[in-house]
Amino acid sequence: MKSTTLHPDQLFLGNSDQAWNYYQHAMKQSEKALKAPFALQTKPFSGISVAELNNLINRWDICPEEGTPIEEVLEQVGSSIIQHTMVVHDPNCVAHLHCPPLIPALAAEALVSATNQSMDSWDQSPSATLLEERVIQWLAKLFYDTSDCNGVFTSGGTQSNFMGLLLARDHYLKAHHDWDVKKRGLPPFASQLRIICSEAAHFTVKQSASLLGLGEDAVITIQTDSKQQMCPHDLERKLETMLAAKHIPFALVATAGTTDFGSIDPLEAIYTHTKKHHMWLHVDAAYGGALQLSTSYRNRLSGIEYADSITVDFHKLFYQPISCGAFLLKEKKHFQLLKLHADYLNPEEDELDGIPNLVGKSIQTTRRFDALKLYVSLQVLGRKGFAHLIESTLHITQYTASTLAHHAHFEIKNRTPHMNAIVFRYLPKHGDINGINLAIRQHLLASGEIVLAKTKVKDEVYLKFTLLNPRITETDIDHMIHLIEQIGNQFDQ
Ligand SMILES: *Cc1c(COP(=O)(O)O)cnc(C)c1O
């Protein structure tokens, strides 16, 4: 049967048997498209070259005149696309903050799509609006002990960091200069405004400064110490210099879990400075925020409760499918800075009637019901289940760090990792150390055996393990280290 002839009663969910039969058939085919290639996979990447993959994908007519039955389409997707995806659940896929998603979240994801609620207004998402609000309340209370805390789901850390700096800027200018940025744009003295972060902070801090019209040069970076944490002495020195130059430092972004090292800035020490200078403290806990679920490790985040705003990503160490993140505020009232009224979405009379329209808390309009997947995961695993997953990855990271530290052919850069990321390199006897480490990573990616990340520390090439996957065992680590050493030896002739 040509799909072109499918009736709308079959193409859209409803209460007809036709629709349910077609839905079940389609979902079954989608499961097959996943299962067949996954069953054959023995490594994180097929190793196909860019050129070969291009050829494969360019063969198709993207929008044919006539449709094809879904079983054929999904079979082709399985054998050509899914076959060459990065296998995020493979223990040798250790490059980025890129997690295997929890199965309960995958089930919830199907419901999020099927119901297609949009979080911008009550009349597009009644139960979803209230559930997101409850999940956010729980989350905000996980970090803050105030009753005013609040937040909103976001597409991830990029958006959450941007929101933090947007509110920081607008709040500062309103409170200290009686200047309404939303109405008037930037003030005449905007070029004096400064944002502070460490040199290990995420690039989205600079990106936000640029998007906010302040420019990347408005970001002053503070040196990190030997543990890759923001150095409070350098912070103090740079603050003095800024103030002497009549610059206006209005926000500081501390990082809880830097992208390379997973290092956590000294939040309490930093807070004494932001408080003294009336600066907004934003903590980018996109990666590290998950430690708050662990009674054994949450003390690593102590001081986070002082933050005016916090970024948390769920598509990292909360094992949620992309995308899923949150932006949290210590004081709900700051959301007022974002608010606008659209007569068609959140008219003022709704507010008087107590109808919540979440559009006022977000910089997105149409927005997914991502809270459901986190909710379902939390229900199924419980806090302890999550804590156990996270703690097991920290233990395996400790094992990896000590194995590398005792290995003559390796140098490890963070011997006592704060999170589950390890920066290291192979030490050749003869050859060029940077060239060989680059070659090791490239070789392993091309063969698909291990997907490792590379990074630079003071212009030197390093390799990186990001050990998010709770299924990684000591045997997997031993195997990877052995393979990296073997390849290194081959290049070091
Ligand atoms: C991942 C990450 C970001 C960016 O978040 P996205 O979810 O990719 O938009 C920002 N900061 C840190 C520390 C991160 O780890």
Coordinates of C-alpha atoms and ligand atoms in Angstrom, one line a residue:
M1 CA 0.0 0.0 0.0
K2 CA 1.3 3.4 -0.9
S3 CA 1.4 5.6 2.2
T4 CA 0.1 8.5 0.0
T5 CA -3.3 6.8 0.3
L6 CA -3.3 6.8 4.2
H7 CA -6.4 8.4 5.6
P8 CA -6.1 11.1 8.2
D9 CA -7.9 8.8 10.7
Q10 CA -4.9 6.6 10.4
L11 CA -2.3 9.2 10.4
F12 CA -3.3 10.9 13.6
L13 CA -4.0 9.5 17.0
G14 CA -7.6 9.4 18.0
N15 CA -10.0 6.8 19.2
S16 CA -10.3 4.8 16.1
D17 CA -8.8 1.3 15.9
Q18 CA -7.2 2.2 12.6
A19 CA -5.1 4.9 14.4
W20 CA -4.0 2.6 17.2
N21 CA -3.2 -0.2 14.8
Y22 CA -1.1 2.2 12.7
Y23 CA 0.6 3.7 15.8
Q24 CA 1.5 0.3 17.2
H25 CA 2.8 -0.8 13.9
A26 CA 4.9 2.3 13.5
M27 CA 6.3 2.1 17.0
K28 CA 7.1 -1.6 16.5
Q29 CA 9.0 -0.7 13.3
S30 CA 10.8 2.0 15.1
E31 CA 11.8 -0.5 17.8
K32 CA 13.1 -2.8 15.1
A33 CA 15.1 0.0 13.4
L34 CA 16.8 0.5 16.8
K35 CA 17.2 -3.1 17.8
A36 CA 18.7 -4.6 14.7
P37 CA 21.7 -2.3 14.4
F38 CA 22.2 -2.2 18.2
A39 CA 22.3 -6.0 18.3
L40 CA 25.2 -6.1 15.9
Q41 CA 27.2 -3.2 17.5
T42 CA 30.4 -4.2 19.3
K43 CA 32.0 -0.7 19.4
P44 CA 30.9 2.9 19.8
F45 CA 31.2 3.9 16.2
S46 CA 31.1 2.0 12.9
G47 CA 34.2 3.9 11.8
I48 CA 32.7 4.9 8.5
S49 CA 34.4 7.8 6.8
V50 CA 32.8 11.2 6.1
A51 CA 32.9 10.5 2.3
E52 CA 31.3 7.1 2.6
L53 CA 28.6 8.3 4.8
N54 CA 28.0 11.2 2.5
N55 CA 27.5 8.9 -0.4
L56 CA 25.2 6.7 1.6
I57 CA 23.0 9.7 2.6
N58 CA 23.1 11.5 -0.7
R59 CA 21.6 8.5 -2.4
W60 CA 18.1 9.4 -1.2
D61 CA 15.5 11.6 -2.6
I62 CA 14.6 13.6 0.5
C63 CA 11.0 14.4 -0.5
P64 CA 9.8 11.9 -3.1
E65 CA 6.5 12.6 -5.0
E66 CA 4.9 9.5 -3.6
G67 CA 5.2 8.1 -0.1
T68 CA 6.7 4.8 0.9
P69 CA 5.3 2.4 3.6
I70 CA 6.7 3.1 7.0
E71 CA 8.2 -0.3 7.5
E72 CA 10.5 0.3 4.4
V73 CA 11.4 3.8 5.5
L74 CA 12.3 2.8 9.0
E75 CA 14.2 -0.2 7.8
Q76 CA 16.3 2.0 5.6
V77 CA 16.8 4.5 8.5
G78 CA 17.9 1.6 10.7
S79 CA 20.4 0.2 8.3
S80 CA 21.9 3.5 7.2
I81 CA 21.3 6.1 9.9
I82 CA 21.0 4.3 13.2
Q83 CA 23.8 2.0 12.1
H84 CA 26.2 4.9 12.0
T85 CA 25.0 6.9 15.0
M86 CA 27.4 7.4 17.9
V87 CA 26.5 4.6 20.3
V88 CA 26.1 6.6 23.5
H89 CA 25.4 3.5 25.7
D90 CA 28.7 1.8 24.6
P91 CA 31.2 1.8 27.5
N92 CA 33.9 2.9 25.1
C93 CA 32.0 6.0 24.1
V94 CA 33.7 8.4 26.6
A95 CA 34.3 11.7 24.8
H96 CA 31.8 14.2 25.9
L97 CA 29.1 15.1 28.4
H98 CA 26.9 13.0 26.3
C99 CA 24.9 10.4 28.3
P100 CA 23.1 7.2 27.6
P101 CA 19.4 7.9 28.2
L102 CA 17.4 6.1 30.9
I103 CA 14.8 3.7 29.5
P104 CA 12.0 5.2 31.7
A105 CA 12.8 8.6 30.2
L106 CA 12.5 7.1 26.7
A107 CA 9.0 5.8 27.5
A108 CA 8.1 9.3 28.8
E109 CA 9.5 10.9 25.7
A110 CA 7.0 8.9 23.6
L111 CA 4.2 10.5 25.7
V112 CA 5.7 13.9 25.5
S113 CA 5.6 13.7 21.7
A114 CA 2.3 12.0 21.4
T115 CA 0.5 14.5 23.6
N116 CA 2.4 17.4 22.2
Q117 CA 1.7 19.9 25.0
S118 CA 3.2 23.3 24.6
M119 CA 4.3 24.9 27.9
D120 CA 3.7 28.5 26.9
S121 CA 0.1 28.7 27.9
W122 CA -2.4 27.0 30.2
D123 CA -4.8 26.3 27.3
Q124 CA -2.1 24.3 25.6
S125 CA -0.8 22.4 28.6
P126 CA -3.0 22.3 31.7
S127 CA -1.7 19.2 33.6
A128 CA 1.7 19.7 32.1
T129 CA 2.0 23.2 33.4
L130 CA 1.2 22.2 36.9
L131 CA 3.5 19.1 36.8
E132 CA 6.4 21.2 35.5
E133 CA 5.8 23.7 38.3
R134 CA 5.9 20.9 40.9
V135 CA 9.0 19.4 39.4
I136 CA 10.7 22.8 39.3
Q137 CA 9.6 23.5 43.0
W138 CA 11.2 20.2 44.0
L139 CA 14.3 21.0 42.0
A140 CA 14.7 24.5 43.3
K141 CA 14.3 23.2 46.9
L142 CA 17.0 20.7 46.3
F143 CA 19.4 23.6 46.0
Y144 CA 17.8 26.4 48.0
D145 CA 16.3 26.5 51.4
T146 CA 14.1 29.6 50.8
S147 CA 10.4 29.6 50.0
D148 CA 10.8 32.1 47.2
C149 CA 12.9 29.9 44.9
N150 CA 11.6 29.0 41.4
G151 CA 12.7 28.1 37.9
V152 CA 11.8 26.9 34.5
F153 CA 12.8 24.1 32.2
T154 CA 15.1 25.1 29.3
S155 CA 16.7 23.5 26.3
G156 CA 20.0 23.2 28.2
G157 CA 23.0 25.0 29.6
T158 CA 23.4 27.5 26.8
Q159 CA 19.9 28.9 27.3
S160 CA 20.1 28.7 31.1
N161 CA 23.4 30.6 31.3
F162 CA 22.1 33.2 28.9
M163 CA 19.0 33.7 31.1
G164 CA 21.2 34.0 34.2
L165 CA 23.3 36.8 32.7
L166 CA 20.3 38.5 31.1
L167 CA 18.5 38.7 34.5
A168 CA 21.8 39.7 36.2
R169 CA 22.3 42.6 33.7
D170 CA 18.7 43.8 33.9
H171 CA 18.5 43.5 37.6
Y172 CA 21.7 45.3 38.2
L173 CA 20.9 48.2 36.0
K174 CA 17.4 48.5 37.4
A175 CA 18.5 48.3 41.1
H176 CA 21.6 50.5 40.9
H177 CA 20.9 52.8 38.0
D178 CA 17.2 52.9 37.7
W179 CA 17.6 51.8 34.1
D180 CA 15.0 49.6 32.3
V181 CA 17.0 47.7 29.7
K182 CA 13.9 46.0 28.4
K183 CA 12.5 49.3 27.4
R184 CA 15.5 51.5 26.7
G185 CA 18.2 49.1 25.6
L186 CA 21.7 49.4 26.9
P187 CA 22.7 52.5 28.9
P188 CA 25.4 55.0 27.7
F189 CA 27.9 53.5 30.2
A190 CA 27.3 49.9 28.9
S191 CA 30.9 49.6 27.8
Q192 CA 32.0 49.7 31.5
L193 CA 29.9 46.6 32.4
R194 CA 31.9 43.4 33.3
I195 CA 31.1 39.7 33.8
I196 CA 33.6 37.6 35.7
C197 CA 34.3 33.8 35.3
S198 CA 37.3 31.5 35.5
E199 CA 39.4 30.7 32.5
A200 CA 37.9 27.2 32.6
A201 CA 34.3 28.4 32.4
H202 CA 32.1 27.3 29.5
F203 CA 32.3 29.3 26.2
T204 CA 28.6 30.2 26.6
V205 CA 29.5 32.9 29.1
K206 CA 31.3 34.8 26.4
Q207 CA 28.6 33.9 23.9
S208 CA 26.0 35.3 26.3
A209 CA 28.0 38.5 26.8
S210 CA 28.1 39.0 23.0
L211 CA 24.3 38.2 22.6
L212 CA 23.6 40.7 25.5
G213 CA 25.3 43.5 23.5
L214 CA 28.1 43.8 26.0
G215 CA 30.7 42.0 23.8
E216 CA 33.0 39.2 24.7
D217 CA 35.6 41.6 25.9
A218 CA 33.3 42.4 28.8
V219 CA 34.1 39.0 30.2
I220 CA 37.1 39.0 32.6
T221 CA 38.6 35.6 33.2
I222 CA 40.2 34.6 36.5
Q223 CA 43.1 32.2 36.6
T224 CA 42.5 28.7 37.8
D225 CA 44.8 27.0 40.3
S226 CA 46.5 23.6 40.0
K227 CA 43.1 21.9 40.6
Q228 CA 41.5 24.0 37.8
Q229 CA 39.3 25.9 40.3
M230 CA 38.9 29.7 40.2
C231 CA 41.7 31.2 42.2
P232 CA 40.2 33.6 44.9
H233 CA 43.4 35.6 45.1
D234 CA 43.4 36.4 41.4
L235 CA 39.7 37.2 41.7
E236 CA 40.5 39.8 44.4
R237 CA 43.3 41.3 42.4
K238 CA 41.3 41.6 39.2
L239 CA 38.3 43.1 41.1
E240 CA 40.6 45.8 42.4
T241 CA 41.9 46.5 39.0
M242 CA 38.4 46.7 37.5
L243 CA 37.1 49.0 40.2
A244 CA 40.1 51.3 39.9
A245 CA 39.4 51.5 36.1
K246 CA 35.8 52.5 36.9
H247 CA 34.5 49.2 35.4
I248 CA 31.3 47.8 36.7
P249 CA 31.5 44.1 37.5
F250 CA 27.8 43.1 37.9
A251 CA 27.9 39.3 37.5
L252 CA 30.1 36.4 38.4
V253 CA 29.7 33.0 36.8
A254 CA 31.1 30.2 39.0
T255 CA 31.3 26.7 37.5
A256 CA 30.3 23.5 39.3
G257 CA 31.8 20.9 37.0
T258 CA 33.9 22.5 34.3
T259 CA 33.7 20.8 30.9
D260 CA 37.2 19.5 30.7
F261 CA 38.2 18.7 34.2
G262 CA 34.9 18.6 36.0
S263 CA 36.4 21.0 38.6
I264 CA 34.1 22.9 41.0
D265 CA 34.9 26.5 41.9
P266 CA 35.2 27.4 45.6
L267 CA 31.6 28.7 45.8
E268 CA 31.7 29.9 49.4
A269 CA 34.9 31.9 49.0
I270 CA 33.5 33.4 45.7
Y271 CA 30.3 34.4 47.4
T272 CA 32.1 36.6 49.9
H273 CA 33.3 38.7 47.0
T274 CA 30.0 38.8 45.0
K275 CA 28.2 39.8 48.2
K276 CA 30.6 42.6 49.0
H277 CA 30.4 44.0 45.5
H278 CA 26.6 43.5 45.1
M279 CA 27.2 41.2 42.1
W280 CA 24.8 38.6 40.8
L281 CA 26.2 35.1 41.4
H282 CA 25.3 32.6 38.7
V283 CA 26.4 29.0 39.2
D284 CA 26.8 27.0 36.0
A285 CA 26.1 23.6 37.4
A286 CA 25.1 22.1 34.1
Y287 CA 27.3 19.2 34.7
G288 CA 27.9 19.1 38.5
G289 CA 24.3 19.9 39.7
A290 CA 23.5 16.2 39.8
L291 CA 25.8 15.7 42.8
Q292 CA 23.1 17.4 44.8
L293 CA 21.2 14.0 44.7
S294 CA 24.0 12.2 46.4
T295 CA 24.3 12.5 50.2
S296 CA 27.9 11.4 49.9
Y297 CA 29.0 14.0 47.4
R298 CA 26.6 17.0 47.7
N299 CA 29.1 18.7 50.1
R300 CA 31.2 19.3 47.0
L301 CA 28.6 21.9 45.9
S302 CA 28.4 23.7 49.3
G303 CA 27.8 27.3 48.8
I304 CA 25.6 26.8 45.7
E305 CA 22.6 27.9 47.9
Y306 CA 24.0 31.5 47.8
A307 CA 23.7 31.6 44.0
D308 CA 21.1 34.1 42.6
S309 CA 20.6 31.7 39.7
I310 CA 21.7 28.2 38.8
T311 CA 22.0 26.2 35.5
V312 CA 21.3 22.5 35.7
D313 CA 21.3 20.1 32.7
F314 CA 19.4 16.9 32.8
H315 CA 20.7 15.6 29.5
K316 CA 24.1 15.1 31.2
L317 CA 24.4 13.5 34.6
F318 CA 20.6 13.0 35.0
Y319 CA 20.6 10.6 32.0
Q320 CA 17.7 12.3 30.2
P321 CA 17.4 12.3 26.4
I322 CA 18.4 15.6 24.7
S323 CA 17.2 18.2 25.3
C324 CA 16.4 18.8 28.9
G325 CA 17.7 21.4 31.3
A326 CA 16.6 24.0 33.9
F327 CA 17.2 27.5 35.0
L328 CA 16.7 28.2 38.8
L329 CA 16.3 31.4 40.6
K330 CA 16.8 32.0 44.3
E331 CA 14.1 34.7 44.2
K332 CA 11.1 34.2 42.0
K333 CA 10.4 37.9 41.7
H334 CA 13.3 38.3 39.2
F335 CA 11.3 36.5 36.6
Q336 CA 9.4 39.9 36.4
L337 CA 12.3 41.2 34.4
L338 CA 11.5 38.8 31.6
K339 CA 7.8 39.2 31.6
L340 CA 5.7 40.4 28.7
H341 CA 2.0 40.1 28.0
A342 CA 0.7 38.7 24.7
D343 CA -3.0 39.0 24.6
Y344 CA -3.3 35.6 22.8
L345 CA -1.2 33.7 25.4
N346 CA -1.1 35.2 28.8
P347 CA -3.5 38.1 29.1
E348 CA -3.5 40.0 32.4
E349 CA -7.0 38.8 33.2
D350 CA -5.7 35.2 33.4
E351 CA -3.3 36.2 36.0
L352 CA -6.1 37.8 38.0
D353 CA -8.0 34.5 37.7
G354 CA -5.0 32.6 39.0
I355 CA -4.4 30.8 35.7
P356 CA -0.6 30.0 35.2
N357 CA 0.9 30.7 31.8
L358 CA 4.6 29.7 31.9
V359 CA 5.5 31.8 28.8
G360 CA 6.4 34.7 31.2
K361 CA 9.3 32.7 32.7
S362 CA 10.9 31.6 29.5
I363 CA 12.7 33.1 26.5
Q364 CA 11.1 30.3 24.4
T365 CA 7.5 30.5 23.3
T366 CA 6.4 27.0 22.1
R367 CA 8.2 24.7 24.5
R368 CA 8.3 20.9 25.1
F369 CA 7.0 19.1 28.2
D370 CA 10.4 17.8 29.1
A371 CA 9.6 17.9 32.8
L372 CA 7.6 14.7 32.2
K373 CA 10.7 12.6 31.4
L374 CA 12.6 13.8 34.5
Y375 CA 9.5 13.2 36.6
V376 CA 9.0 9.6 35.3
S377 CA 12.7 8.9 35.8
L378 CA 12.6 10.2 39.4
Q379 CA 9.5 8.2 40.2
V380 CA 11.0 5.0 38.8
L381 CA 14.5 5.3 40.3
G382 CA 13.9 7.4 43.4
R383 CA 16.6 9.7 44.7
K384 CA 18.6 6.7 45.9
G385 CA 18.6 5.1 42.5
F386 CA 19.9 8.3 40.9
A387 CA 22.5 8.7 43.7
H388 CA 23.7 5.2 43.2
L389 CA 24.2 5.7 39.4
I390 CA 26.1 8.9 39.9
E391 CA 28.2 7.6 42.8
S392 CA 29.2 4.5 40.8
T393 CA 30.6 6.6 38.0
L394 CA 32.6 8.7 40.5
H395 CA 34.1 5.4 41.9
I396 CA 35.1 4.2 38.5
T397 CA 36.6 7.6 37.8
Q398 CA 38.7 7.3 41.0
Y399 CA 39.8 3.8 39.9
T400 CA 40.8 5.2 36.4
A401 CA 42.7 8.1 38.0
S402 CA 44.8 5.9 40.2
T403 CA 45.4 3.4 37.4
L404 CA 46.7 6.1 35.1
A405 CA 48.7 7.8 37.9
H406 CA 50.6 4.5 38.5
H407 CA 51.2 3.8 34.8
A408 CA 54.6 4.7 33.5
H409 CA 53.3 5.5 30.0
F410 CA 50.7 8.1 31.1
E411 CA 50.5 11.4 32.7
I412 CA 47.2 12.4 34.4
K413 CA 46.4 16.1 34.8
N414 CA 43.7 15.8 37.5
R415 CA 44.7 13.1 40.0
T416 CA 41.8 13.9 42.3
P417 CA 38.9 14.6 40.0
H418 CA 35.8 16.4 41.4
M419 CA 33.5 14.8 38.9
N420 CA 33.8 12.0 36.4
A421 CA 36.1 13.6 33.8
I422 CA 39.8 12.8 33.5
V423 CA 42.4 14.6 31.5
F424 CA 45.5 12.6 30.6
R425 CA 48.0 11.9 27.9
Y426 CA 50.2 9.2 26.6
L427 CA 53.9 9.7 27.3
P428 CA 56.0 8.6 24.3
K429 CA 59.7 7.7 24.7
H430 CA 60.9 9.3 21.4
G431 CA 58.2 10.9 19.3
D432 CA 56.4 14.2 19.5
I433 CA 54.0 14.1 22.4
N434 CA 51.3 16.4 20.9
G435 CA 51.4 14.7 17.5
I436 CA 51.2 11.2 19.0
N437 CA 48.3 12.0 21.3
L438 CA 46.4 13.6 18.4
A439 CA 47.1 10.5 16.3
I440 CA 46.0 8.1 19.0
R441 CA 42.6 9.8 19.3
Q442 CA 42.2 10.0 15.5
H443 CA 43.1 6.4 15.0
L444 CA 40.7 5.2 17.7
L445 CA 37.8 7.3 16.2
A446 CA 38.5 6.1 12.7
S447 CA 38.5 2.5 13.8
G448 CA 35.5 3.2 16.0
E449 CA 37.1 1.3 18.9
I450 CA 37.1 4.1 21.5
V451 CA 35.5 7.6 21.1
L452 CA 37.8 9.8 23.2
A453 CA 37.9 13.6 23.5
K454 CA 40.9 15.7 23.0
T455 CA 41.6 19.0 24.7
K456 CA 44.4 21.5 25.2
V457 CA 46.0 22.5 28.4
K458 CA 48.4 25.5 28.0
D459 CA 48.7 24.6 24.3
E460 CA 49.6 21.0 25.0
V461 CA 47.4 18.2 23.6
Y462 CA 45.6 16.0 26.2
L463 CA 43.1 13.2 25.9
K464 CA 39.9 13.1 28.0
F465 CA 37.7 10.4 29.4
T466 CA 34.2 11.5 30.4
L467 CA 32.9 8.6 32.4
L468 CA 29.2 9.3 32.6
N469 CA 28.0 5.8 31.7
P470 CA 27.2 3.8 34.8
R471 CA 27.7 0.6 32.8
I472 CA 31.4 1.2 32.5
T473 CA 33.4 -1.4 34.6
E474 CA 37.0 -1.6 35.7
T475 CA 37.5 -4.2 33.0
D476 CA 36.4 -1.7 30.4
I477 CA 38.8 0.9 31.8
D478 CA 41.7 -1.6 31.8
H479 CA 40.9 -2.5 28.2
M480 CA 40.8 1.1 27.1
I481 CA 44.0 2.1 28.8
H482 CA 45.7 -1.0 27.3
L483 CA 44.5 -0.2 23.8
I484 CA 45.5 3.5 24.1
E485 CA 49.0 2.4 25.2
Q486 CA 49.3 -0.1 22.4
I487 CA 48.3 2.4 19.7
G488 CA 50.7 5.0 21.4
N489 CA 53.5 2.5 21.2
Q490 CA 52.8 1.9 17.6
F491 CA 53.1 5.6 16.8
D492 CA 56.1 6.0 19.0
Q493 CA 58.7 4.3 16.7
Ligands
LIG1 C1 27.1 21.4 28.6 C2 27.5 22.6 29.3 C3 26.9 23.9 28.9 C4 26.1 24.0 27.7 O1 24.9 23.4 27.9 P1 24.0 22.8 26.6 O2 23.0 21.9 27.4 O3 24.9 22.1 25.8 O4 23.4 24.0 26.0 C5 27.3 25.0 29.7 N1 28.1 24.9 30.8 C6 28.6 23.7 31.2 C7 29.5 23.7 32.4 C8 28.3 22.5 30.5 O5 28.8 21.4 30.9

